[in-house]
Short mmCIF file of C-alpha atoms in Angstrom, two decimals:
data_model
loop_
_atom_site.label_atom_id
_atom_site.label_comp_id
_atom_site.label_asym_id
_atom_site.label_seq_id
_atom_site.Cartn_x
_atom_site.Cartn_y
_atom_site.Cartn_z
CA UNK A 1 143.73 74.68 101.10
CA UNK A 2 141.22 75.14 103.89
CA UNK A 3 139.79 78.45 102.75
CA UNK A 4 135.97 78.44 102.87
CA UNK A 5 134.25 78.68 99.49
CA UNK A 6 132.72 82.11 98.97
CA UNK A 7 129.46 81.04 97.28
CA UNK A 8 127.93 84.50 96.69
CA UNK A 9 131.12 85.61 94.94
CA UNK A 10 131.22 82.42 92.83
CA UNK A 11 127.59 82.87 91.78
CA UNK A 12 128.24 86.54 90.97
CA UNK A 13 131.18 85.52 88.77
CA UNK A 14 129.11 82.86 87.02
CA UNK A 15 126.32 85.36 86.36
CA UNK A 16 128.87 87.83 85.02
CA UNK A 17 130.43 85.19 82.74
CA UNK A 18 127.00 84.30 81.35
CA UNK A 19 126.21 87.98 80.81
CA UNK A 20 129.56 88.50 79.10
CA UNK A 21 128.91 85.62 76.70
CA UNK A 22 125.43 87.01 75.99
CA UNK A 23 126.79 90.53 75.37
CA UNK A 24 129.47 89.18 73.01
CA UNK A 25 126.93 87.32 70.91
CA UNK A 26 124.39 90.14 71.06
CA UNK A 27 126.91 92.68 69.77
CA UNK A 28 128.04 90.10 67.19
CA UNK A 29 131.62 90.32 68.32
CA UNK A 30 132.99 87.20 66.69
CA UNK A 31 136.65 86.34 66.10
CA UNK A 32 135.87 85.85 62.41
CA UNK A 33 134.81 89.47 62.00
CA UNK A 34 137.86 90.58 63.92
CA UNK A 35 140.24 88.55 61.75
CA UNK A 36 138.50 89.71 58.56
CA UNK A 37 139.17 93.29 59.68
CA UNK A 38 142.79 92.72 60.60
CA UNK A 39 143.94 92.47 57.02
CA UNK A 40 142.24 95.75 56.20
CA UNK A 41 143.64 97.25 59.41
CA UNK A 42 147.13 96.44 58.24
CA UNK A 43 146.58 98.26 54.93
CA UNK A 44 145.06 101.13 56.85
CA UNK A 45 148.10 101.47 59.11
CA UNK A 46 150.33 101.44 56.05
CA UNK A 47 148.33 104.39 54.66
CA UNK A 48 148.83 106.39 57.86
CA UNK A 49 152.60 106.45 57.53
CA UNK A 50 154.58 108.51 56.82
CA UNK A 51 152.67 111.43 58.44
CA UNK A 52 152.18 114.43 56.18
CA UNK A 53 153.01 117.75 57.85
CA UNK A 54 152.71 119.83 54.68
CA UNK A 55 149.62 121.69 55.83
CA UNK A 56 151.23 122.61 59.12
CA UNK A 57 149.60 126.06 59.15
CA UNK A 58 146.12 124.54 59.27
CA UNK A 59 147.34 122.10 61.91
CA UNK A 60 148.83 124.84 64.07
CA UNK A 61 145.70 126.98 63.79
CA UNK A 62 143.56 124.08 65.03
CA UNK A 63 145.90 123.26 67.89
CA UNK A 64 145.98 126.91 68.95
CA UNK A 65 142.21 127.11 68.97
CA UNK A 66 141.98 123.89 71.03
CA UNK A 67 144.45 125.33 73.53
CA UNK A 68 142.46 128.57 73.78
CA UNK A 69 139.23 126.65 74.30
CA UNK A 70 140.84 124.57 77.05
CA UNK A 71 142.31 127.57 78.89
CA UNK A 72 139.18 129.73 78.76
CA UNK A 73 136.87 126.84 79.66
CA UNK A 74 139.05 125.88 82.63
CA UNK A 75 139.16 129.43 83.97
CA UNK A 76 135.42 129.95 83.49
CA UNK A 77 134.69 126.55 85.00
CA UNK A 78 136.92 127.38 87.97
CA UNK A 79 135.24 130.74 88.55
CA UNK A 80 131.76 129.20 88.45
CA UNK A 81 132.54 126.07 90.44
CA UNK A 82 134.06 127.91 93.44
CA UNK A 83 130.74 129.44 94.63
CA UNK A 84 128.72 126.39 93.55
CA UNK A 85 130.96 124.01 95.51
CA UNK A 86 130.67 126.24 98.60
CA UNK A 87 126.90 126.02 98.27
CA UNK A 88 127.11 122.23 97.89
CA UNK A 89 129.32 121.61 100.97
CA UNK A 90 127.19 119.89 103.60
CA UNK A 91 129.35 121.06 106.51
CA UNK A 92 128.84 124.75 105.69
CA UNK A 93 125.34 124.98 104.20
CA UNK A 94 121.86 123.72 105.10
CA UNK A 95 120.38 120.83 103.13
CA UNK A 96 117.97 122.96 101.09
CA UNK A 97 120.96 124.79 99.60
CA UNK A 98 123.22 121.78 99.05
CA UNK A 99 120.68 119.67 97.13
CA UNK A 100 120.08 122.00 94.17
CA UNK A 101 123.84 122.69 93.91
CA UNK A 102 124.58 118.95 93.96
CA UNK A 103 121.90 118.19 91.38
CA UNK A 104 123.36 120.82 89.07
CA UNK A 105 126.81 119.26 89.32
CA UNK A 106 125.50 115.72 88.76
CA UNK A 107 123.69 116.81 85.58
CA UNK A 108 126.80 118.65 84.30
CA UNK A 109 128.98 115.61 85.02
CA UNK A 110 126.66 113.02 83.53
CA UNK A 111 126.96 114.11 79.92
CA UNK A 112 130.08 113.63 77.88
CA UNK A 113 131.59 117.01 76.81
CA UNK A 114 130.97 116.13 73.16
CA UNK A 115 127.23 115.69 73.79
CA UNK A 116 127.08 119.02 75.62
CA UNK A 117 129.00 120.51 72.70
CA UNK A 118 126.34 119.35 70.22
CA UNK A 119 123.67 121.19 72.17
CA UNK A 120 125.75 124.36 72.34
CA UNK A 121 126.52 124.18 68.63
CA UNK A 122 122.77 124.12 67.99
CA UNK A 123 122.27 126.97 70.46
CA UNK A 124 125.11 129.39 69.66
CA UNK A 125 126.32 128.23 66.27
CA UNK A 126 129.51 126.58 65.03
CA UNK A 127 132.87 127.68 66.39
CA UNK A 128 135.00 128.04 69.47
CA UNK A 129 132.28 129.60 71.63
CA UNK A 130 130.27 126.36 71.65
CA UNK A 131 133.40 124.44 72.65
CA UNK A 132 134.22 126.86 75.45
CA UNK A 133 130.69 126.71 76.85
CA UNK A 134 130.55 122.90 76.60
CA UNK A 135 133.85 122.39 78.41
CA UNK A 136 132.88 125.00 81.01
CA UNK A 137 129.80 122.94 81.83
CA UNK A 138 131.89 119.76 82.01
CA UNK A 139 134.45 121.50 84.25
CA UNK A 140 131.71 122.68 86.58
CA UNK A 141 130.61 119.07 87.00
CA UNK A 142 134.04 117.67 87.83
CA UNK A 143 135.71 120.58 89.64
CA UNK A 144 132.52 121.19 91.62
CA UNK A 145 132.48 117.59 92.83
CA UNK A 146 136.18 117.52 93.76
CA UNK A 147 136.02 120.97 95.43
CA UNK A 148 132.94 120.01 97.43
CA UNK A 149 134.62 116.84 98.69
CA UNK A 150 137.74 118.82 99.67
CA UNK A 151 135.68 121.43 101.52
CA UNK A 152 133.73 118.72 103.35
CA UNK A 153 136.98 117.20 104.61
CA UNK A 154 138.34 120.38 106.26
CA UNK A 155 138.78 120.77 109.99
CA UNK A 156 135.92 122.86 111.40
CA UNK A 157 138.00 124.04 114.38
CA UNK A 158 139.54 126.88 112.39
CA UNK A 159 136.21 127.82 110.88
CA UNK A 160 134.67 128.03 114.36
CA UNK A 161 137.63 130.06 115.65
CA UNK A 162 137.16 132.63 112.89
CA UNK A 163 133.39 132.65 113.45
CA UNK A 164 133.88 133.16 117.19
CA UNK A 165 135.66 136.46 116.54
CA UNK A 166 132.43 137.70 114.94
CA UNK A 167 133.86 137.67 111.43
CA UNK A 168 131.34 138.08 108.58
CA UNK A 169 130.62 135.15 106.24
CA UNK A 170 133.10 136.16 103.53
CA UNK A 171 135.92 136.42 106.09
CA UNK A 172 135.06 132.97 107.44
CA UNK A 173 135.48 131.62 103.90
CA UNK A 174 138.67 133.61 103.23
CA UNK A 175 140.47 132.85 106.51
CA UNK A 176 138.79 129.68 107.81
CA UNK A 177 138.12 127.62 104.68
CA UNK A 178 140.32 128.83 101.81
CA UNK A 179 143.77 128.27 103.39
CA UNK A 180 142.86 124.65 104.18
CA UNK A 181 141.83 123.74 100.64
CA UNK A 182 143.97 126.03 98.48
CA UNK A 183 146.74 123.62 97.49
CA UNK A 184 144.27 120.79 96.79
CA UNK A 185 142.24 123.16 94.63
CA UNK A 186 145.34 123.98 92.59
CA UNK A 187 145.91 120.26 92.06
CA UNK A 188 142.31 119.69 90.93
CA UNK A 189 142.32 122.76 88.70
CA UNK A 190 145.49 121.68 86.90
CA UNK A 191 144.00 118.19 86.49
CA UNK A 192 140.92 119.76 84.95
CA UNK A 193 143.02 121.90 82.59
CA UNK A 194 144.72 118.71 81.49
CA UNK A 195 141.42 116.96 80.90
CA UNK A 196 139.94 119.99 79.10
CA UNK A 197 142.95 120.02 76.81
CA UNK A 198 142.18 116.40 75.83
CA UNK A 199 138.51 117.11 75.26
CA UNK A 200 139.08 120.39 73.43
CA UNK A 201 140.78 118.39 70.69
CA UNK A 202 137.56 116.36 70.32
CA UNK A 203 134.67 118.86 70.47
CA UNK A 204 135.57 119.92 66.92
CA UNK A 205 134.11 116.61 65.67
CA UNK A 206 130.65 118.11 66.22
CA UNK A 207 131.68 121.58 65.00
CA UNK A 208 132.55 123.24 68.30
CA UNK A 209 135.98 124.54 67.28
CA UNK A 210 139.54 123.32 67.64
CA UNK A 211 141.66 120.68 65.92
CA UNK A 212 138.89 118.04 66.10
CA UNK A 213 137.11 119.59 63.12
CA UNK A 214 140.27 119.40 61.02
CA UNK A 215 140.80 115.81 62.13
CA UNK A 216 137.26 114.74 61.29
CA UNK A 217 137.40 116.45 57.89
CA UNK A 218 140.70 114.75 57.06
CA UNK A 219 139.18 111.39 58.06
CA UNK A 220 136.21 111.90 55.79
CA UNK A 221 138.44 112.84 52.87
CA UNK A 222 140.51 109.65 53.45
CA UNK A 223 143.47 111.98 53.89
CA UNK A 224 145.09 109.48 56.23
CA UNK A 225 148.66 110.76 56.27
CA UNK A 226 147.36 114.16 57.40
CA UNK A 227 145.22 112.35 60.01
CA UNK A 228 148.39 110.74 61.32
CA UNK A 229 150.14 114.12 61.51
CA UNK A 230 147.19 115.61 63.43
CA UNK A 231 147.04 112.72 65.90
CA UNK A 232 150.79 112.85 66.52
CA UNK A 233 150.59 116.59 67.21
CA UNK A 234 147.63 116.10 69.57
CA UNK A 235 149.60 113.48 71.49
CA UNK A 236 152.58 115.87 71.63
CA UNK A 237 150.42 118.71 72.95
CA UNK A 238 148.80 116.48 75.58
CA UNK A 239 152.18 115.20 76.81
CA UNK A 240 153.53 118.77 77.05
CA UNK A 241 150.37 119.73 78.96
CA UNK A 242 150.85 116.80 81.34
CA UNK A 243 154.46 117.82 82.03
CA UNK A 244 153.41 121.45 82.65
CA UNK A 245 150.65 120.53 85.09
CA UNK A 246 153.14 118.27 86.87
CA UNK A 247 155.48 121.28 87.28
CA UNK A 248 152.63 123.47 88.57
CA UNK A 249 151.60 120.82 91.09
CA UNK A 250 155.19 120.62 92.31
CA UNK A 251 155.41 124.40 92.74
CA UNK A 252 152.23 124.43 94.85
CA UNK A 253 152.99 121.09 96.54
CA UNK A 254 149.51 119.93 95.57
CA UNK B 1 169.42 142.92 125.22
CA UNK B 2 171.33 144.68 122.53
CA UNK B 3 169.89 145.91 119.26
CA UNK B 4 171.48 143.15 117.18
CA UNK B 5 169.84 140.32 119.15
CA UNK B 6 166.28 141.47 118.58
CA UNK B 7 166.93 142.23 114.93
CA UNK B 8 166.90 138.49 114.23
CA UNK B 9 163.62 138.02 116.10
CA UNK B 10 161.92 141.10 114.68
CA UNK B 11 162.46 139.97 111.12
CA UNK B 12 159.16 139.54 109.35
CA UNK B 13 157.94 135.94 109.15
CA UNK B 14 157.11 134.74 105.68
CA UNK B 15 155.26 131.55 104.91
CA UNK B 16 157.26 130.58 101.82
CA UNK B 17 160.91 130.93 100.89
CA UNK B 18 161.91 133.44 98.22
CA UNK B 19 162.37 130.78 95.54
CA UNK B 20 158.92 129.36 96.18
CA UNK B 21 157.32 132.77 95.99
CA UNK B 22 159.05 133.51 92.70
CA UNK B 23 157.96 130.14 91.28
CA UNK B 24 154.35 130.77 92.30
CA UNK B 25 154.47 134.27 90.86
CA UNK B 26 155.74 132.90 87.55
CA UNK B 27 152.86 130.40 87.44
CA UNK B 28 150.28 133.11 88.16
CA UNK B 29 151.84 135.39 85.56
CA UNK B 30 151.88 132.64 82.94
CA UNK B 31 148.24 131.84 83.69
CA UNK B 32 147.11 135.46 83.38
CA UNK B 33 149.13 135.87 80.18
CA UNK B 34 147.59 132.69 78.73
CA UNK B 35 144.06 133.82 79.57
CA UNK B 36 144.54 137.32 78.17
CA UNK B 37 146.13 135.97 74.99
CA UNK B 38 143.33 133.44 74.56
CA UNK B 39 140.60 136.04 75.01
CA UNK B 40 142.23 138.34 72.51
CA UNK B 41 142.88 135.79 69.79
CA UNK B 42 140.02 133.29 70.07
CA UNK B 43 137.56 133.60 67.21
CA UNK B 44 134.28 134.26 68.95
CA UNK B 45 131.61 136.55 67.53
CA UNK B 46 130.43 138.87 70.35
CA UNK B 47 126.85 138.94 69.00
CA UNK B 48 126.65 135.19 69.52
CA UNK B 49 127.56 135.56 73.21
CA UNK B 50 124.84 138.17 73.77
CA UNK B 51 122.36 136.03 71.89
CA UNK B 52 123.29 132.79 73.70
CA UNK B 53 120.86 132.90 76.66
CA UNK B 54 117.91 133.49 74.35
CA UNK B 55 118.99 130.71 71.96
CA UNK B 56 119.47 128.25 74.81
CA UNK B 57 116.04 129.11 76.24
CA UNK B 58 114.54 128.55 72.78
CA UNK B 59 116.29 125.16 72.51
CA UNK B 60 114.92 124.09 75.91
CA UNK B 61 111.42 125.21 74.91
CA UNK B 62 111.59 123.07 71.79
CA UNK B 63 112.75 120.08 73.81
CA UNK B 64 109.81 120.20 76.20
CA UNK B 65 107.99 117.86 76.64
CA UNK B 66 110.29 114.85 76.05
CA UNK B 67 108.94 112.34 73.54
CA UNK B 68 108.30 109.47 75.99
CA UNK B 69 106.70 107.28 73.31
CA UNK B 70 110.00 107.01 71.42
CA UNK B 71 111.79 105.35 74.37
CA UNK B 72 110.53 101.76 73.94
CA UNK B 73 110.69 102.04 70.14
CA UNK B 74 114.29 102.95 69.48
CA UNK B 75 116.07 104.26 72.57
CA UNK B 76 115.84 101.32 74.98
CA UNK B 77 117.66 98.74 72.83
CA UNK B 78 120.34 101.24 71.80
CA UNK B 79 120.93 102.20 75.43
CA UNK B 80 121.41 98.54 76.39
CA UNK B 81 123.85 98.20 73.47
CA UNK B 82 125.86 101.10 74.90
CA UNK B 83 126.02 99.37 78.28
CA UNK B 84 127.14 96.09 76.65
CA UNK B 85 129.82 97.98 74.70
CA UNK B 86 131.05 99.65 77.91
CA UNK B 87 131.21 96.36 79.84
CA UNK B 88 132.79 94.21 77.14
CA UNK B 89 135.19 97.04 76.25
CA UNK B 90 136.26 97.41 79.88
CA UNK B 91 136.89 93.66 80.26
CA UNK B 92 138.93 93.50 77.02
CA UNK B 93 140.80 96.67 77.95
CA UNK B 94 141.71 95.33 81.39
CA UNK B 95 142.91 92.06 79.87
CA UNK B 96 145.19 93.98 77.50
CA UNK B 97 146.28 96.42 80.21
CA UNK B 98 147.45 93.82 82.75
CA UNK B 99 150.58 92.65 80.90
CA UNK B 100 151.62 96.25 80.21
CA UNK B 101 151.00 97.11 83.86
CA UNK B 102 153.35 94.33 84.95
CA UNK B 103 155.95 95.33 82.35
CA UNK B 104 155.82 99.02 83.35
CA UNK B 105 156.28 98.37 87.10
CA UNK B 106 159.97 98.75 87.89
CA UNK B 107 159.94 96.35 90.83
CA UNK B 108 158.27 93.54 88.83
CA UNK B 109 160.19 93.91 85.56
CA UNK B 110 163.84 94.69 86.23
CA UNK B 111 164.71 95.62 82.62
CA UNK B 112 164.57 99.40 82.13
CA UNK B 113 164.05 99.23 78.35
CA UNK B 114 160.96 97.03 78.84
CA UNK B 115 159.62 99.51 81.44
CA UNK B 116 159.98 102.35 78.97
CA UNK B 117 158.48 100.43 76.10
CA UNK B 118 155.42 99.51 78.20
CA UNK B 119 155.13 103.07 79.44
CA UNK B 120 155.20 104.36 75.86
CA UNK B 121 152.26 102.08 75.01
CA UNK B 122 150.38 103.26 78.11
CA UNK B 123 150.98 106.96 77.40
CA UNK B 124 150.04 106.76 73.74
CA UNK B 125 146.82 104.77 74.28
CA UNK B 126 145.82 107.21 77.01
CA UNK B 127 146.50 110.22 74.80
CA UNK B 128 144.45 109.02 71.83
CA UNK B 129 140.82 109.79 72.59
CA UNK B 130 138.16 107.07 72.47
CA UNK B 131 136.51 108.94 69.60
CA UNK B 132 139.72 108.86 67.55
CA UNK B 133 140.06 105.13 68.17
CA UNK B 134 136.40 104.80 67.18
CA UNK B 135 137.05 106.64 63.89
CA UNK B 136 139.95 104.25 63.21
CA UNK B 137 138.03 101.10 63.99
CA UNK B 138 134.98 102.23 62.05
CA UNK B 139 137.28 102.66 59.06
CA UNK B 140 138.81 99.22 59.61
CA UNK B 141 135.89 97.04 60.79
CA UNK B 142 132.97 99.06 59.45
CA UNK B 143 130.29 100.85 61.50
CA UNK B 144 128.83 99.02 64.47
CA UNK B 145 129.41 97.75 67.96
CA UNK B 146 132.69 95.96 67.20
CA UNK B 147 134.40 99.28 66.41
CA UNK B 148 132.97 100.89 69.54
CA UNK B 149 133.95 98.02 71.83
CA UNK B 150 137.53 98.00 70.54
CA UNK B 151 137.75 101.80 70.86
CA UNK B 152 136.70 101.59 74.52
CA UNK B 153 139.10 98.69 75.12
CA UNK B 154 142.14 100.38 73.55
CA UNK B 155 141.63 103.72 75.27
CA UNK B 156 141.22 101.93 78.63
CA UNK B 157 144.65 100.26 78.33
CA UNK B 158 146.57 103.41 79.24
CA UNK B 159 144.43 104.38 82.22
CA UNK B 160 144.15 100.91 83.78
CA UNK B 161 147.75 99.96 82.97
CA UNK B 162 149.25 103.10 84.46
CA UNK B 163 147.28 102.98 87.71
CA UNK B 164 147.87 99.23 88.01
CA UNK B 165 151.63 99.62 87.57
CA UNK B 166 151.63 102.39 90.19
CA UNK B 167 149.80 100.08 92.60
CA UNK B 168 152.38 97.36 91.89
CA UNK B 169 155.24 99.76 92.56
CA UNK B 170 153.71 100.69 95.92
CA UNK B 171 153.64 97.08 97.19
CA UNK B 172 155.76 96.12 100.17
CA UNK B 173 158.76 94.02 99.08
CA UNK B 174 158.71 91.83 102.23
CA UNK B 175 156.28 89.07 101.19
CA UNK B 176 157.77 89.02 97.69
CA UNK B 177 161.32 88.52 98.92
CA UNK B 178 160.09 85.83 101.32
CA UNK B 179 158.45 83.96 98.43
CA UNK B 180 161.54 84.33 96.23
CA UNK B 181 163.77 83.10 99.07
CA UNK B 182 161.55 80.04 99.41
CA UNK B 183 162.20 79.30 95.73
CA UNK B 184 158.67 80.07 94.50
CA UNK B 185 158.29 80.25 90.70
CA UNK B 186 157.42 83.59 89.06
CA UNK B 187 153.70 82.81 88.74
CA UNK B 188 153.45 82.03 92.45
CA UNK B 189 155.31 85.22 93.36
CA UNK B 190 152.72 87.19 91.38
CA UNK B 191 149.64 85.38 92.68
CA UNK B 192 150.70 85.13 96.35
CA UNK B 193 153.11 88.08 96.70
CA UNK B 194 151.83 90.91 94.49
CA UNK B 195 148.18 90.06 93.85
CA UNK B 196 146.89 90.13 97.47
CA UNK B 197 148.52 93.53 97.91
CA UNK B 198 147.16 95.13 94.75
CA UNK B 199 143.75 93.48 94.36
CA UNK B 200 141.72 96.18 96.23
CA UNK B 201 143.32 98.91 94.12
CA UNK B 202 142.79 96.80 91.00
CA UNK B 203 139.05 96.22 91.53
CA UNK B 204 138.44 99.80 92.46
CA UNK B 205 140.16 101.11 89.33
CA UNK B 206 138.31 98.61 87.12
CA UNK B 207 135.00 99.83 88.56
CA UNK B 208 136.06 103.44 88.13
CA UNK B 209 137.02 102.80 84.51
CA UNK B 210 133.73 101.04 83.81
CA UNK B 211 131.90 104.10 85.13
CA UNK B 212 133.91 106.34 82.76
CA UNK B 213 133.38 103.92 79.87
CA UNK B 214 129.60 104.02 80.30
CA UNK B 215 129.76 107.75 79.59
CA UNK B 216 132.18 107.28 76.70
CA UNK B 217 130.17 104.47 75.08
CA UNK B 218 127.27 106.88 74.75
CA UNK B 219 129.09 109.30 72.41
CA UNK B 220 130.56 106.57 70.21
CA UNK B 221 127.40 106.44 68.11
CA UNK B 222 128.12 109.94 66.81
CA UNK B 223 130.92 108.51 64.66
CA UNK B 224 128.94 105.38 63.80
CA UNK B 225 130.39 103.03 66.40
CA UNK B 226 127.12 101.73 67.83
CA UNK B 227 124.97 102.40 70.86
CA UNK B 228 122.60 105.14 71.91
CA UNK B 229 124.72 107.87 70.32
CA UNK B 230 123.32 106.78 66.95
CA UNK B 231 119.74 107.34 68.17
CA UNK B 232 120.83 110.76 69.43
CA UNK B 233 122.50 111.58 66.13
CA UNK B 234 119.39 110.58 64.15
CA UNK B 235 117.10 112.68 66.31
CA UNK B 236 119.48 115.66 66.07
CA UNK B 237 119.77 115.45 62.30
CA UNK B 238 115.99 115.39 61.95
CA UNK B 239 115.62 118.26 64.46
CA UNK B 240 113.28 116.11 66.58
CA UNK B 241 114.03 118.04 69.73
CA UNK B 242 111.48 116.25 71.92
CA UNK B 243 113.13 112.97 71.03
CA UNK B 244 116.60 114.45 71.72
CA UNK B 245 115.35 115.42 75.17
CA UNK B 246 114.14 111.85 75.78
CA UNK B 247 117.52 110.40 74.76
CA UNK B 248 119.30 112.86 77.07
CA UNK B 249 117.00 111.96 79.97
CA UNK B 250 117.62 108.25 79.36
CA UNK B 251 121.40 108.87 79.30
CA UNK B 252 121.17 110.83 82.55
CA UNK B 253 119.28 107.96 84.18
CA UNK B 254 121.79 105.32 83.05
CA UNK B 255 124.85 107.35 84.05
CA UNK B 256 123.48 108.08 87.52
CA UNK B 257 122.44 104.43 87.95
CA UNK B 258 125.97 103.34 86.93
CA UNK B 259 127.52 105.69 89.48
CA UNK B 260 125.24 104.40 92.24
CA UNK B 261 126.00 100.78 91.26
CA UNK B 262 129.75 101.39 91.31
CA UNK B 263 129.57 103.01 94.75
CA UNK B 264 127.50 100.06 96.04
CA UNK B 265 129.79 97.34 94.60
CA UNK B 266 132.90 99.15 95.81
CA UNK B 267 131.53 99.18 99.35
CA UNK B 268 130.63 95.48 99.09
CA UNK B 269 133.93 94.11 97.82
CA UNK B 270 136.59 96.47 99.17
#
């Protein structure tokens, strides 16, 4: 074949292959260790089944708390990220306003929700409040970014038309900006609810409420058939959540 | 004009049909009901909410200034370990995801039961959080980077596989039919028919996943699966807040650098 050889790409691949080999040996990821674990893994899987749903009340309580954390954090995150994303939109605001708003969102987005949850557990104590605050911060990071991008992509013609009538700032937002981004916002918000639902089942690992605490405790007690029951219920809840957000997106054509 | 002619014109214009408005109303109602129910039943102590700003300010005061001296001692190596875990985990995850992506795409694999089986694998690996996988693998392989890498790899299967199969399903059938008509074997159909059409989407989703995995690899240490999370956990357990602040700053730097790198590479290759 006559295709010219792409030397920079070849060198980049070679460098990556060398790095990959180095990383494998540095992390001591050897096939021998993997195979040694497999046998134990098989026994472990055998212990997981059949799942034990006997303590279903505890399970249901955890799931309910996770759901509450996810809903409240999404709503709070939505309420906070609407004004922040307006401030961060470069086509509506001057640079000295957009930079601080953008920095805030980058910081919120950079940390995993579980790490934020640790800090809130230390600050406000164990329980659902820490989880709600942690996921609110995480939502602000992601929703803020998506909202800002959506606002920056709008057509400015309508905004100028509303401005030309002498409308005050809030009316420009309500009639010039909001109708253009509404359905995309619904899509992003339901995506965020979905993602908060996933994370709200995990913040409990560090004591921030929800089913994660029950899961972690069961793991530490080697109560593996209960672990299996918890994981299966989490998967069930996440799939139901995914179906529901799909329905909402369809209703709003987002 | 008679009265009846203008009646049709004078009717009020509505943006959405009745059914749509009812559906939207039901969604709003359900949302409000869910929020009200959550507020009323969630177990939050009101005193803690009032106290929160003061407690957070106190925490920040304890964190300042960050313990810069601890960075070269114990944070730097652990941070690099996290990056290695993210990269190796992403590569392994992509390698495992590709076959399931092909099996889940209806236009590549014509057997419906195989599509569903592959999709089941993709959904379940996506629904089990990285931390849960990490707990599993720590129990099986012991604490350390191996558990973390496998956790990252397994959780990535669902994400990469699903998006890859969607990209495959969106390919144009023209070149593929042409290759089949010419009698090309299956491997050639994939490498000359499907691959050129999906490769931009593939590289961009691999980069995107790597970016996510960098963030995920950082928390893995909390359950003993290696990386900088272990340094964070140690500092937290000893209440060394200045050191915690340094770890957080280091994480912030790495995550932002990873995002910048991904944006740069994406521009270069796509």
